[in-house]
Short mmCIF file of C-alpha atoms and ligand atoms in Angstrom, two decimals:
data_model
loop_
_atom_site.label_atom_id
_atom_site.label_comp_id
_atom_site.label_asym_id
_atom_site.label_seq_id
_atom_site.Cartn_x
_atom_site.Cartn_y
_atom_site.Cartn_z
CA MET J 140 39.59 -10.42 -32.66
CA SER J 141 39.62 -14.02 -33.66
CA SER J 142 43.19 -13.80 -34.95
CA ARG J 143 44.43 -12.43 -31.68
CA PHE J 144 42.50 -14.50 -29.13
CA ASP J 145 42.34 -18.21 -28.49
CA TYR J 146 38.59 -19.03 -28.09
CA SER J 147 39.09 -22.11 -25.95
CA ARG J 148 36.07 -23.28 -24.09
CA SER J 149 37.26 -21.82 -20.79
CA SER J 150 38.05 -18.41 -22.22
CA VAL J 151 34.66 -18.30 -23.92
CA ILE J 152 33.03 -19.05 -20.58
CA ALA J 153 35.17 -16.44 -18.85
CA LEU J 154 34.27 -13.83 -21.46
CA ALA J 155 30.58 -14.76 -21.18
CA LEU J 156 30.71 -14.39 -17.39
CA ALA J 157 32.47 -11.08 -17.67
CA ALA J 158 29.91 -9.85 -20.14
CA THR J 159 27.04 -11.07 -17.92
CA SER J 160 28.33 -9.42 -14.81
CA SER J 161 29.00 -6.18 -16.62
CA ILE J 162 25.40 -5.99 -17.86
CA VAL J 163 23.81 -6.88 -14.50
CA ALA J 164 22.42 -3.50 -13.60
CA ALA J 165 23.45 -2.19 -10.21
CA ALA J 166 20.44 -2.11 -7.91
CA PRO J 167 19.45 1.11 -6.04
CA CYS J 168 21.58 0.48 -2.97
CA ASP J 169 24.60 -0.51 -5.05
CA ILE J 170 24.22 2.82 -6.87
CA TYR J 171 23.93 4.83 -3.62
CA ALA J 172 27.05 2.99 -2.28
CA SER J 173 29.08 3.93 -5.36
CA GLY J 174 27.95 7.50 -4.78
CA ASN J 175 29.33 7.35 -1.22
CA THR J 176 25.87 7.77 0.22
CA PRO J 177 25.08 4.18 1.18
CA CYS J 178 21.68 2.89 2.16
CA ILE J 179 21.21 2.49 5.92
CA ALA J 180 17.81 0.90 5.31
CA ALA J 181 16.29 -0.69 2.20
CA HIS J 182 12.67 -1.75 2.27
CA SER J 183 10.69 -3.47 -0.45
CA THR J 184 8.07 -6.16 -0.77
CA THR J 185 8.53 -6.32 -4.54
CA ARG J 186 12.28 -6.82 -5.18
CA ALA J 187 15.79 -6.90 -3.91
CA LEU J 188 17.39 -3.42 -3.71
CA TYR J 189 20.97 -4.77 -3.83
CA SER J 190 22.00 -6.84 -6.85
CA ALA J 191 23.44 -9.54 -4.54
CA TYR J 192 20.61 -9.66 -2.07
CA THR J 193 18.99 -13.07 -1.52
CA GLY J 194 17.54 -12.68 1.94
CA ALA J 195 13.98 -12.17 3.14
CA LEU J 196 12.06 -9.22 1.75
CA TYR J 197 9.03 -9.44 3.98
CA GLN J 198 7.04 -11.71 6.32
CA VAL J 199 3.36 -12.57 6.01
CA LYS J 200 1.12 -14.08 8.69
CA ARG J 201 -1.98 -16.08 7.75
CA GLY J 202 -5.35 -16.10 9.52
CA SER J 203 -5.96 -19.80 9.50
CA ASP J 204 -3.27 -20.71 12.02
CA ASN J 205 -1.25 -17.51 12.69
CA THR J 206 1.88 -19.00 11.18
CA THR J 207 4.30 -16.89 9.19
CA ILE J 208 6.66 -17.25 6.22
CA ASN J 209 9.33 -15.01 4.83
CA VAL J 210 9.16 -14.06 1.14
CA ALA J 211 12.51 -13.75 -0.59
CA PRO J 212 13.55 -12.77 -4.13
CA LYS J 213 13.37 -15.55 -6.70
CA SER J 214 17.08 -14.99 -7.45
CA ALA J 215 19.83 -12.70 -6.19
CA GLY J 216 18.74 -9.11 -6.83
CA GLY J 217 15.45 -10.33 -8.26
CA VAL J 218 11.70 -9.99 -7.88
CA ALA J 219 9.88 -11.25 -4.81
CA ASN J 220 8.59 -14.84 -4.95
CA ALA J 221 4.90 -13.83 -4.87
CA ALA J 222 3.91 -17.43 -5.69
CA ALA J 223 5.24 -18.46 -2.26
CA GLN J 224 2.86 -15.98 -0.65
CA ASP J 225 -0.07 -17.05 -2.84
CA THR J 226 0.47 -20.71 -1.93
CA PHE J 227 0.78 -19.98 1.79
CA CYS J 228 -2.28 -17.68 1.84
CA SER J 229 -4.50 -19.87 -0.30
CA GLY J 230 -7.91 -20.29 1.35
CA THR J 231 -7.24 -17.82 4.16
CA THR J 232 -6.31 -14.17 4.79
CA CYS J 233 -2.77 -12.82 5.14
CA LEU J 234 -1.18 -9.74 6.63
CA ILE J 235 2.24 -8.24 6.07
CA THR J 236 3.90 -8.44 9.48
CA ILE J 237 7.47 -7.33 8.74
CA VAL J 238 9.13 -5.42 5.92
CA TYR J 239 12.77 -6.49 6.25
CA ASP J 240 15.70 -4.10 5.91
CA GLN J 241 18.03 -5.39 3.19
CA SER J 242 20.98 -3.24 4.30
CA GLY J 243 22.21 -5.72 6.89
CA ARG J 244 21.52 -3.23 9.72
CA GLU J 245 18.30 -4.94 10.70
CA ASN J 246 16.27 -1.74 10.39
CA HIS J 247 13.11 -3.69 9.81
CA LEU J 248 9.60 -2.13 9.78
CA THR J 249 7.02 -3.75 12.01
CA GLN J 250 3.49 -2.88 13.32
CA ALA J 251 3.55 0.72 14.51
CA PRO J 252 2.99 1.17 18.25
CA PRO J 253 0.55 3.71 19.78
CA GLY J 254 1.69 7.34 19.88
CA GLY J 255 0.23 10.79 20.08
CA PHE J 256 -2.58 9.21 18.13
CA ASN J 257 -3.48 5.56 18.91
CA GLY J 258 -4.08 2.93 16.33
CA PRO J 259 -7.30 1.02 15.98
CA GLU J 260 -5.97 -2.31 17.34
CA SER J 261 -7.22 -3.06 20.85
CA ASN J 262 -3.71 -2.35 22.25
CA GLY J 263 -3.44 0.95 20.40
CA TYR J 264 -1.10 -0.38 17.67
CA ASP J 265 -1.81 0.40 14.05
CA ASN J 266 -3.28 -2.24 11.75
CA LEU J 267 -1.07 -4.34 9.52
CA ALA J 268 -1.54 -4.20 5.75
CA GLY J 269 -3.31 -6.93 3.86
CA ALA J 270 -0.89 -8.94 1.76
CA ILE J 271 -2.85 -8.84 -1.54
CA GLY J 272 -4.06 -5.24 -1.77
CA ALA J 273 -1.37 -3.98 -4.12
CA PRO J 274 -0.53 -6.58 -6.81
CA VAL J 275 1.80 -5.43 -9.59
CA THR J 276 4.25 -6.90 -12.06
CA LEU J 277 7.97 -6.14 -12.41
CA ASN J 278 9.30 -7.19 -15.76
CA GLY J 279 6.18 -9.37 -16.03
CA GLN J 280 6.68 -11.09 -12.69
CA LYS J 281 4.01 -10.73 -10.08
CA ALA J 282 4.75 -9.05 -6.74
CA TYR J 283 2.80 -7.26 -4.02
CA GLY J 284 3.20 -3.79 -2.59
CA VAL J 285 2.20 -2.56 0.87
CA PHE J 286 -1.33 -1.16 0.66
CA ILE J 287 -1.82 1.25 3.54
CA SER J 288 -5.43 1.86 4.55
CA PRO J 289 -6.29 4.51 7.12
CA GLY J 290 -5.29 3.06 10.52
CA THR J 291 -2.38 1.09 9.09
CA GLY J 292 1.29 1.82 9.84
CA TYR J 293 4.81 0.45 10.29
CA ARG J 294 7.67 1.83 12.30
CA ASN J 295 11.17 1.23 13.70
CA ASN J 296 12.24 3.46 16.62
CA LYS J 297 15.70 1.88 17.08
CA VAL J 298 17.34 2.48 13.76
CA SER J 299 21.05 1.86 13.23
CA GLY J 300 22.90 4.44 11.17
CA SER J 301 20.14 6.92 10.40
CA ALA J 302 20.61 10.68 10.26
CA THR J 303 20.09 12.55 13.51
CA GLY J 304 20.17 16.26 14.29
CA ASP J 305 21.22 18.19 11.21
CA ALA J 306 23.11 15.32 9.56
CA ALA J 307 22.54 14.73 5.85
CA GLU J 308 20.42 11.92 4.42
CA GLY J 309 18.59 10.97 1.29
CA MET J 310 15.62 8.79 0.61
CA TYR J 311 13.31 7.64 -2.17
CA ALA J 312 10.16 5.62 -2.38
CA VAL J 313 8.20 4.16 -5.27
CA LEU J 314 4.46 4.66 -4.66
CA ASP J 315 1.07 4.25 -6.32
CA GLY J 316 0.31 7.78 -7.55
CA THR J 317 -3.41 7.06 -7.67
CA HIS J 318 -3.77 5.89 -4.06
CA TYR J 319 -3.79 8.83 -1.60
CA ASN J 320 -6.03 11.06 0.45
CA GLY J 321 -5.88 14.37 2.25
CA ALA J 322 -5.51 13.02 5.76
CA CYS J 323 -2.30 13.03 7.78
CA CYS J 324 0.00 11.47 6.82
CA PHE J 325 1.12 8.90 4.33
CA ASP J 326 4.87 9.18 5.00
CA TYR J 327 8.03 7.18 4.52
CA GLY J 328 11.12 8.46 6.22
CA ASN J 329 12.85 9.85 9.32
CA ALA J 330 10.68 10.51 12.39
CA GLU J 331 10.59 10.72 16.16
CA THR J 332 11.78 7.80 18.23
CA ASN J 333 9.00 8.14 20.87
CA ASN J 334 5.89 8.17 18.59
CA LEU J 335 5.09 11.73 19.67
CA ASP J 336 5.26 15.13 18.06
CA THR J 337 8.44 16.54 19.62
CA GLY J 338 8.56 19.70 17.57
CA ASP J 339 9.46 21.40 14.34
CA GLY J 340 12.26 19.77 12.42
CA HIS J 341 12.14 16.49 14.28
CA MET J 342 11.13 14.63 11.07
CA GLU J 343 12.33 14.45 7.50
CA ALA J 344 10.10 12.15 5.52
CA ILE J 345 8.56 11.77 2.08
CA TYR J 346 4.83 12.68 2.16
CA TYR J 347 2.43 11.83 -0.63
CA GLY J 348 -1.19 13.00 -0.82
CA ASP J 349 -3.38 16.06 -1.32
CA ASN J 350 -3.37 17.52 2.15
CA THR J 351 -3.49 21.34 2.01
CA VAL J 352 -3.41 22.16 5.72
CA TRP J 353 0.25 23.24 5.41
CA GLY J 354 2.05 23.42 2.09
CA SER J 355 0.76 22.51 -1.36
CA GLY J 356 1.96 22.43 -4.88
CA ALA J 357 0.47 23.37 -8.30
CA GLY J 358 -3.07 22.26 -9.09
CA SER J 359 -5.16 20.12 -6.79
CA GLY J 360 -2.64 17.41 -5.96
CA PRO J 361 -1.58 14.86 -5.03
CA TRP J 362 1.90 16.11 -4.37
CA ILE J 363 5.25 14.86 -3.14
CA MET J 364 6.07 16.98 -0.10
CA ALA J 365 8.34 16.67 2.89
CA ASP J 366 6.93 16.06 6.37
CA LEU J 367 9.37 17.99 8.58
CA GLU J 368 6.97 17.84 11.56
CA ASN J 369 4.29 20.37 12.19
CA GLY J 370 4.22 21.02 8.48
CA LEU J 371 4.14 19.43 5.05
CA PHE J 372 6.63 21.41 2.93
CA SER J 373 6.51 21.75 -0.87
CA GLY J 374 9.37 24.21 -0.82
CA LEU J 375 10.86 26.95 1.23
CA GLY J 376 7.90 27.43 3.53
CA ALA J 377 4.72 25.60 4.44
CA THR J 378 2.97 27.45 1.61
CA GLN J 379 2.31 26.83 -2.03
CA ASN J 380 5.22 26.03 -4.37
CA THR J 381 3.83 25.91 -7.87
CA GLY J 382 7.08 24.21 -8.95
CA ASP J 383 5.84 21.12 -7.14
CA PRO J 384 3.42 19.57 -9.63
CA SER J 385 0.27 17.51 -9.13
CA ILE J 386 1.21 13.91 -9.85
CA THR J 387 -0.76 11.82 -12.36
CA TYR J 388 1.58 8.86 -12.75
CA ARG J 389 0.38 5.39 -11.71
CA PHE J 390 3.92 4.70 -10.34
CA VAL J 391 5.70 7.58 -8.73
CA THR J 392 9.33 7.91 -7.71
CA ALA J 393 9.41 10.32 -4.79
CA VAL J 394 12.74 11.68 -3.51
CA ILE J 395 13.58 13.82 -0.46
CA LYS J 396 17.04 14.71 0.76
CA GLY J 397 18.25 17.05 3.41
CA GLY J 398 21.56 18.25 4.86
CA PRO J 399 22.84 21.25 6.76
CA GLY J 400 21.16 24.37 5.35
CA ASN J 401 19.61 22.82 2.26
CA TRP J 402 17.19 20.19 1.11
CA ALA J 403 15.33 19.05 -2.04
CA ILE J 404 12.21 17.45 -3.41
CA ARG J 405 12.53 15.43 -6.57
CA GLY J 406 10.13 13.14 -8.39
CA GLY J 407 9.21 11.42 -11.59
CA ASN J 408 7.30 8.67 -13.28
CA GLY J 409 8.37 5.36 -11.72
CA ALA J 410 7.73 3.57 -15.08
CA SER J 411 9.53 5.88 -17.52
CA GLY J 412 11.73 8.91 -17.91
CA ALA J 413 13.87 10.94 -15.61
CA LEU J 414 13.54 12.67 -12.27
CA SER J 415 12.78 16.37 -12.05
CA THR J 416 13.70 18.68 -9.24
CA TYR J 417 10.60 20.30 -7.67
CA TYR J 418 12.51 22.18 -5.00
CA SER J 419 16.14 22.55 -4.08
CA GLY J 420 17.38 25.20 -1.72
CA ALA J 421 17.28 26.66 1.72
CA ARG J 422 15.66 25.23 4.82
CA PRO J 423 12.38 26.71 6.01
CA SER J 424 12.95 29.70 8.22
CA GLY J 425 10.69 28.46 11.04
CA SER J 426 12.50 28.11 14.30
CA GLY J 427 13.10 24.36 14.48
CA TYR J 428 13.92 23.65 10.84
CA ASN J 429 17.46 25.16 10.56
CA PRO J 430 19.30 23.41 11.96
CA MET J 431 17.13 20.29 11.88
CA HIS J 432 16.50 18.08 14.87
CA LYS J 433 16.07 14.67 13.17
CA GLU J 434 15.67 11.77 15.56
CA GLY J 435 16.26 8.82 13.22
CA ALA J 436 13.29 6.49 13.55
CA ILE J 437 11.74 5.23 10.30
CA ILE J 438 7.96 5.32 9.64
CA LEU J 439 5.80 4.01 6.83
CA GLY J 440 2.21 5.06 6.26
CA ILE J 441 1.82 7.33 9.32
CA GLY J 442 2.95 10.65 10.71
CA GLY J 443 5.65 10.93 13.32
CA ASP J 444 3.08 11.05 16.17
CA ASN J 445 1.30 8.05 14.64
CA SER J 446 -1.31 10.14 12.89
CA ASN J 447 -2.82 7.33 10.84
CA GLY J 448 -5.71 8.72 8.79
CA ALA J 449 -3.91 8.57 5.48
CA GLN J 450 -3.75 6.03 2.69
CA GLY J 451 -1.23 5.11 0.06
CA THR J 452 0.75 2.25 -1.45
CA PHE J 453 4.49 1.65 -1.00
CA TYR J 454 6.44 -0.68 -3.25
CA GLU J 455 10.04 0.08 -2.39
CA GLY J 456 12.18 2.69 -0.65
CA VAL J 457 15.48 3.37 1.00
CA MET J 458 17.13 5.71 3.50
CA THR J 459 20.73 6.80 2.99
CA THR J 460 23.46 8.42 4.98
CA GLY J 461 24.95 11.50 3.36
CA TYR J 462 23.31 13.81 0.76
CA PRO J 463 23.04 11.91 -2.51
CA THR J 464 23.97 13.67 -5.69
CA ASP J 465 21.37 14.27 -8.30
CA ALA J 466 23.42 12.02 -10.59
CA THR J 467 23.23 9.19 -8.11
CA GLU J 468 19.48 9.61 -7.78
CA ASN J 469 19.13 9.78 -11.57
CA SER J 470 20.87 6.40 -11.86
CA VAL J 471 18.49 4.95 -9.18
CA GLN J 472 15.56 6.24 -11.22
CA ALA J 473 16.93 4.51 -14.33
CA ASP J 474 17.11 1.30 -12.33
CA ILE J 475 13.50 1.72 -11.10
CA VAL J 476 12.34 2.25 -14.69
CA ALA J 477 14.30 -0.82 -15.78
CA ALA J 478 12.46 -2.84 -13.12
CA LYS J 479 9.36 -2.29 -15.24
CA TYR J 480 6.62 -1.74 -12.71
CA ALA J 481 3.19 -2.43 -14.31
CA THR J 482 -0.38 -2.99 -13.17
CA THR J 483 -1.99 -6.42 -13.03
CA SER J 484 -5.43 -7.78 -12.28
CA LEU J 485 -6.96 -6.96 -8.87
CA VAL J 486 -9.55 -9.74 -9.11
CA SER J 487 -9.90 -13.47 -9.60
CA GLY J 488 -12.56 -16.15 -9.54
CA PRO J 489 -16.07 -15.89 -10.98
CA THR J 490 -16.56 -13.45 -13.89
CA TYR J 491 -18.43 -10.26 -13.18
CA THR J 492 -19.92 -8.69 -16.32
CA VAL J 493 -20.38 -4.93 -16.23
CA GLY J 494 -24.02 -4.13 -16.98
CA GLY J 495 -25.21 -7.53 -15.77
CA SER J 496 -26.87 -8.24 -12.48
CA VAL J 497 -25.79 -10.38 -9.62
CA SER J 498 -27.18 -11.81 -6.36
CA PHE J 499 -25.00 -13.08 -3.51
CA LYS J 500 -26.23 -16.11 -1.56
CA ALA J 501 -24.72 -16.87 1.82
CA THR J 502 -22.74 -20.08 1.99
CA THR J 503 -22.53 -20.50 5.79
CA ALA J 504 -24.33 -23.65 6.94
CA GLY J 505 -27.76 -22.72 8.34
CA TYR J 506 -27.87 -19.50 6.32
CA THR J 507 -27.87 -20.69 2.76
CA ASP J 508 -31.47 -19.53 2.17
CA ARG J 509 -30.32 -15.93 2.71
CA TYR J 510 -29.05 -13.36 0.16
CA LEU J 511 -27.22 -10.09 0.55
CA ALA J 512 -30.05 -7.53 0.42
CA HIS J 513 -31.01 -4.21 1.89
CA THR J 514 -33.76 -2.67 3.93
CA GLY J 515 -33.66 1.03 3.26
CA ALA J 516 -30.03 2.07 3.83
CA THR J 517 -29.11 -1.01 5.83
CA VAL J 518 -27.42 -3.91 4.02
CA ASN J 519 -28.37 -7.22 5.55
CA THR J 520 -29.17 -10.77 4.58
CA GLN J 521 -32.74 -11.86 3.95
CA VAL J 522 -34.43 -15.18 3.15
CA VAL J 523 -35.36 -15.04 -0.55
CA SER J 524 -36.83 -17.85 -2.64
CA SER J 525 -38.42 -18.30 -6.01
CA SER J 526 -41.80 -17.54 -4.48
CA SER J 527 -40.67 -14.30 -2.86
CA SER J 528 -42.18 -11.01 -3.98
CA THR J 529 -40.57 -9.14 -6.86
CA ALA J 530 -39.79 -6.33 -4.40
CA LEU J 531 -37.80 -8.67 -2.14
CA LYS J 532 -36.01 -10.20 -5.11
CA GLN J 533 -35.09 -6.71 -6.28
CA ALA J 534 -33.83 -5.83 -2.79
CA ALA J 535 -31.42 -8.76 -3.20
CA SER J 536 -30.30 -7.92 -6.71
CA TRP J 537 -27.45 -5.66 -7.83
CA THR J 538 -26.40 -4.15 -11.12
CA ILE J 539 -22.63 -4.60 -11.79
CA HIS J 540 -20.60 -1.50 -12.63
CA THR J 541 -16.97 -0.82 -13.25
CA GLY J 542 -15.50 0.11 -9.83
CA LEU J 543 -16.32 3.75 -9.11
CA GLY J 544 -13.09 4.13 -7.18
CA ASN J 545 -10.80 1.83 -9.20
CA SER J 546 -11.60 0.51 -12.63
CA GLY J 547 -9.93 -2.82 -11.87
CA CYS J 548 -12.70 -3.74 -9.44
CA TYR J 549 -16.52 -3.39 -9.29
CA SER J 550 -19.34 -1.43 -7.73
CA PHE J 551 -22.84 -2.76 -7.10
CA GLU J 552 -25.92 -0.52 -7.69
CA SER J 553 -29.18 -1.37 -6.00
CA LYS J 554 -31.70 -2.86 -8.38
CA ASP J 555 -34.63 -1.08 -6.73
CA THR J 556 -32.87 2.25 -5.90
CA ALA J 557 -31.17 3.50 -9.04
CA GLY J 558 -28.12 5.65 -8.34
CA SER J 559 -27.52 4.00 -4.94
CA TYR J 560 -24.68 1.62 -4.36
CA ILE J 561 -23.40 -0.77 -1.74
CA ARG J 562 -20.75 1.13 0.24
CA HIS J 563 -19.04 0.65 3.56
CA TYR J 564 -19.20 3.27 6.27
CA ASN J 565 -17.56 2.69 9.63
CA PHE J 566 -17.14 -0.89 8.35
CA GLY J 567 -20.94 -1.41 8.09
CA LEU J 568 -22.47 -1.88 4.68
CA GLN J 569 -25.04 0.61 3.44
CA VAL J 570 -27.01 1.35 0.28
CA ALA J 571 -26.43 5.04 -0.37
CA ALA J 572 -26.69 7.51 -3.24
CA ASN J 573 -23.51 8.23 -5.09
CA ASP J 574 -22.55 11.71 -4.00
CA GLY J 575 -19.65 11.84 -6.44
CA SER J 576 -17.00 12.22 -3.78
CA LYS J 577 -13.70 10.37 -3.96
CA ALA J 578 -14.44 8.78 -0.55
CA PHE J 579 -17.83 7.49 -1.72
CA LYS J 580 -16.42 6.05 -4.88
CA GLU J 581 -13.63 4.27 -3.04
CA ASP J 582 -15.94 2.95 -0.30
CA ALA J 583 -18.28 1.62 -3.01
CA THR J 584 -15.57 -0.39 -4.77
CA PHE J 585 -15.05 -4.07 -4.14
CA CYS J 586 -12.58 -6.52 -5.62
CA PRO J 587 -13.97 -10.06 -6.09
CA GLN J 588 -11.73 -13.07 -5.85
CA SER J 589 -12.08 -16.77 -5.66
CA GLY J 590 -14.02 -17.57 -2.47
CA LEU J 591 -12.01 -18.02 0.71
CA THR J 592 -13.68 -21.42 1.18
CA GLY J 593 -12.45 -22.57 -2.22
CA SER J 594 -15.69 -22.01 -4.10
CA GLY J 595 -17.87 -19.03 -5.02
CA SER J 596 -16.66 -15.50 -4.54
CA SER J 597 -15.27 -13.27 -1.81
CA LEU J 598 -15.43 -9.49 -2.05
CA ARG J 599 -12.50 -7.48 -0.75
CA ALA J 600 -13.05 -3.77 0.05
CA TRP J 601 -10.76 -2.01 -2.41
CA GLY J 602 -9.64 0.54 0.17
CA TYR J 603 -9.24 -1.96 3.03
CA PRO J 604 -7.68 -5.12 1.62
CA THR J 605 -7.80 -6.76 5.09
CA ARG J 606 -11.62 -6.46 5.01
CA TRP J 607 -14.19 -8.62 3.20
CA VAL J 608 -17.94 -8.39 2.63
CA ARG J 609 -19.30 -10.58 5.41
CA HIS J 610 -22.61 -11.35 7.02
CA TYR J 611 -22.66 -11.35 10.84
CA ALA J 612 -25.89 -11.57 12.85
CA ASN J 613 -27.65 -11.20 9.45
CA ASN J 614 -26.21 -7.78 8.73
CA GLY J 615 -23.54 -6.77 6.17
CA TYR J 616 -20.08 -5.58 7.07
CA ILE J 617 -16.59 -5.31 5.75
CA ALA J 618 -14.81 -7.51 8.28
CA SER J 619 -11.16 -8.42 8.98
CA ASN J 620 -10.39 -11.94 10.03
CA GLY J 621 -9.94 -11.83 13.82
CA GLY J 622 -10.05 -8.02 14.09
CA VAL J 623 -11.23 -6.01 17.11
CA HIS J 624 -14.94 -5.73 16.30
CA ASP J 625 -17.49 -8.43 17.04
CA PHE J 626 -18.26 -8.66 13.33
CA ASP J 627 -14.54 -9.43 12.73
CA ALA J 628 -14.84 -12.74 14.68
CA ALA J 629 -12.49 -15.36 13.33
CA ALA J 630 -15.09 -18.11 13.91
CA SER J 631 -16.86 -18.93 10.62
CA PHE J 632 -14.99 -16.07 8.87
CA ASN J 633 -14.25 -17.84 5.57
CA ASN J 634 -17.84 -19.13 5.31
CA ASP J 635 -19.43 -15.80 6.18
CA ALA J 636 -17.20 -14.00 3.65
CA THR J 637 -17.86 -16.42 0.79
CA TRP J 638 -20.86 -15.93 -1.48
CA ALA J 639 -22.48 -18.12 -4.10
CA THR J 640 -23.05 -15.75 -7.04
CA SER J 641 -25.87 -16.00 -9.62
CA THR J 642 -27.56 -13.76 -12.11
CA GLY J 643 -29.68 -11.24 -10.21
CA LEU J 644 -32.94 -12.66 -8.77
CA ALA J 645 -34.86 -9.79 -10.30
C1 LIG C 749 -4.28 -15.96 16.22
O1 LIG C 749 -3.82 -15.08 17.24
C2 LIG C 749 -4.82 -14.26 17.79
C3 LIG C 749 -4.16 -13.20 18.67
O2 LIG C 749 -3.15 -13.72 19.40
C4 LIG C 749 -5.82 -15.12 18.53
O3 LIG C 749 -6.81 -14.34 19.07
C5 LIG C 749 -6.43 -16.11 17.54
O4 LIG C 749 -7.28 -16.99 18.17
C6 LIG C 749 -5.30 -16.89 16.81
N1 LIG C 749 -5.89 -17.70 15.78
C7 LIG C 749 -5.64 -18.94 15.51
C8 LIG C 749 -6.31 -19.62 14.37
O5 LIG C 749 -4.80 -19.55 16.17
#
């Protein structure tokens, strides 16, 4: 080499640049483009999905003044600048208002409008996701996913370039494999353009969860299935396909593709290894499914008719035109694995020691003699002092446990009623016996962070990251800042949702 080449400074630089560009991994949409099945939409709050993309990934709105910022990758093709969000949202609450389309077609996802089912917002729209519910790291760099609670959803009904009718398309999404439920429907993909159920075959979307009303896979779920409208399909029919496995990965790559006469479900671990094919073959025989009647809207977190009872977490996903080859998808999976998704802490602020006890004192002026306590099943605030009875002190004391629904957060057992925990139910707080159900465990799990006022501690409901433990009219709620209920009132929100913590009073 050295005898044949002149290593002048400029040629060394040129060689270095060539080497650098050749080792820059193509991002998912570069890979789909080289497979002649380009992305028509690319959505991610965690990273750029084109190696050259430098534009906005998502928009957040903060509660303190309703202003917004766009969060972009830190570098071309890179990970989202989560620090920009953290700075902007410091001392207040934030919602994800827009997930931008990186394809250049402006197929952005925004708050889903009312449909066959209406959302919980006063105007019938779905809720927006809280901005901090799904923290992760990619190659060690912090980013946030879109944590979909029941009632939350995003949509675009005017999509440019998406598959309609029986035309071919592909899609993938990277999801949290541990965040799901059996309600309808945590979807990402192609849906009706009018928010209504317009019939069999009018959708083609990734579904993730353990719903068994239609199809199912092996074991007890959750499964990757396809929502083709009026049915979740694990294979040929809306029945059981034991080739569609229960998923146990923390990060899941879910793939659906469909073209004239055939379709496929593929999946794998989003943090290692390859994709497997769980189904590939003929269309379901039901009337509307062959040919398909795709309409071309894009939904996230809901069903095509805005059914919004499901939950799940979305990190990234794309829609393509054309039927991607398995080889193309396998390269995309390699890129996802190389992005190195990993978990990170869900909490911040004061230390909570499992096995210890804690009491929560209100910090709102005029209420600072009150503690979070309970009277029977009702969680409220009560005036407690050093001269109070032991019974009252116990009613205001809680034993700290590892979160029943997520080990990264905490659950609080009543000091005077062993086996009963603080849980939320219809957004009110209760003390209730642990019935062992997944719903109970999740509703009894809270993620503390540095107090919204800048001191003390605020407790986010794990399953509803827009909602915080708050006292309102001396009762306990999980409240969203400026939401539709009276207990969501924006006035005094930060103070009412910030607690001074101490070792349990009893
Ligand atoms: C934010 O907007 C909502 C709805 O438009 C409004 O009710 C609320 O008062 C606004 N909050 C602030 C702090 O401006």
